[in-house]
Amino acid sequence: MRNIEEKYDLDFVGSYGEILYNVKILIAFRSYSPMKVDRARELVVACTEEFLKYINESEELRQYVDVYSSTVKDVGVIIYGTDENFSQIYIACVFLSRGNIQYYVNTRRSFKLIHEETYEEGLEIVKQESTLRNKTS
């Protein structure tokens, strides 16, 4: 996970096994940079793609993974954000589970879901935004 930490300026929080959140394996990170939905989407999609590649290509993980060819429905990714002022402008948590991405803000008392999309929808938006950025560069 060190490559994901360095590449996206995230801190690895931990990994969890099968039962939690109904996924086979979940990884969690913390971002100390404020994230709005577009940045949170970019990060969770990028981390998911790299994590799936690692799981599916890693010889050392084969002995621990029941299904060798893992998909987005088999993994979970959580990225905790920062919003110390509880402004509800910045994402406090973005969560991928069972092929869906959920975006939460912090309301002082709890997290509040503000947006949800399938992973495929999020991936398509990231690809479109990347194409637009490349055209204007």
GROMACS .gro file of C-alpha atoms in nm, residues 9 31-40 43 80-85 87 89-92:
model
   23
    9ASP     CA    1  -0.048   1.164  -0.059
   31SER     CA    2  -0.631   1.232   0.340
   32TYR     CA    3  -0.522   1.548   0.516
   33SER     CA    4  -0.615   1.764   0.217
   34PRO     CA    5  -0.977   1.879   0.197
   35MET     CA    6  -1.172   1.687  -0.070
   36LYS     CA    7  -1.483   1.781  -0.258
   37VAL     CA    8  -1.680   1.511  -0.439
   38ASP     CA    9  -1.476   1.528  -0.761
   39ARG     CA   10  -1.141   1.484  -0.579
   40ALA     CA   11  -1.281   1.212  -0.353
   43LEU     CA   12  -0.895   0.913  -0.526
   80TYR     CA   13  -1.131   0.956   0.543
   81GLY     CA   14  -1.109   1.325   0.467
   82THR     CA   15  -1.078   1.631   0.680
   83ASP     CA   16  -1.339   1.894   0.762
   84GLU     CA   17  -1.247   2.018   1.107
   85ASN     CA   18  -1.496   2.306   1.091
   87SER     CA   19  -1.864   2.300   0.703
   89ILE     CA   20  -1.849   2.143   0.204
   90TYR     CA   21  -1.571   1.886   0.219
   91ILE     CA   22  -1.601   1.509   0.213
   92ALA     CA   23  -1.537   1.349   0.551
   0.00000   0.00000   0.00000
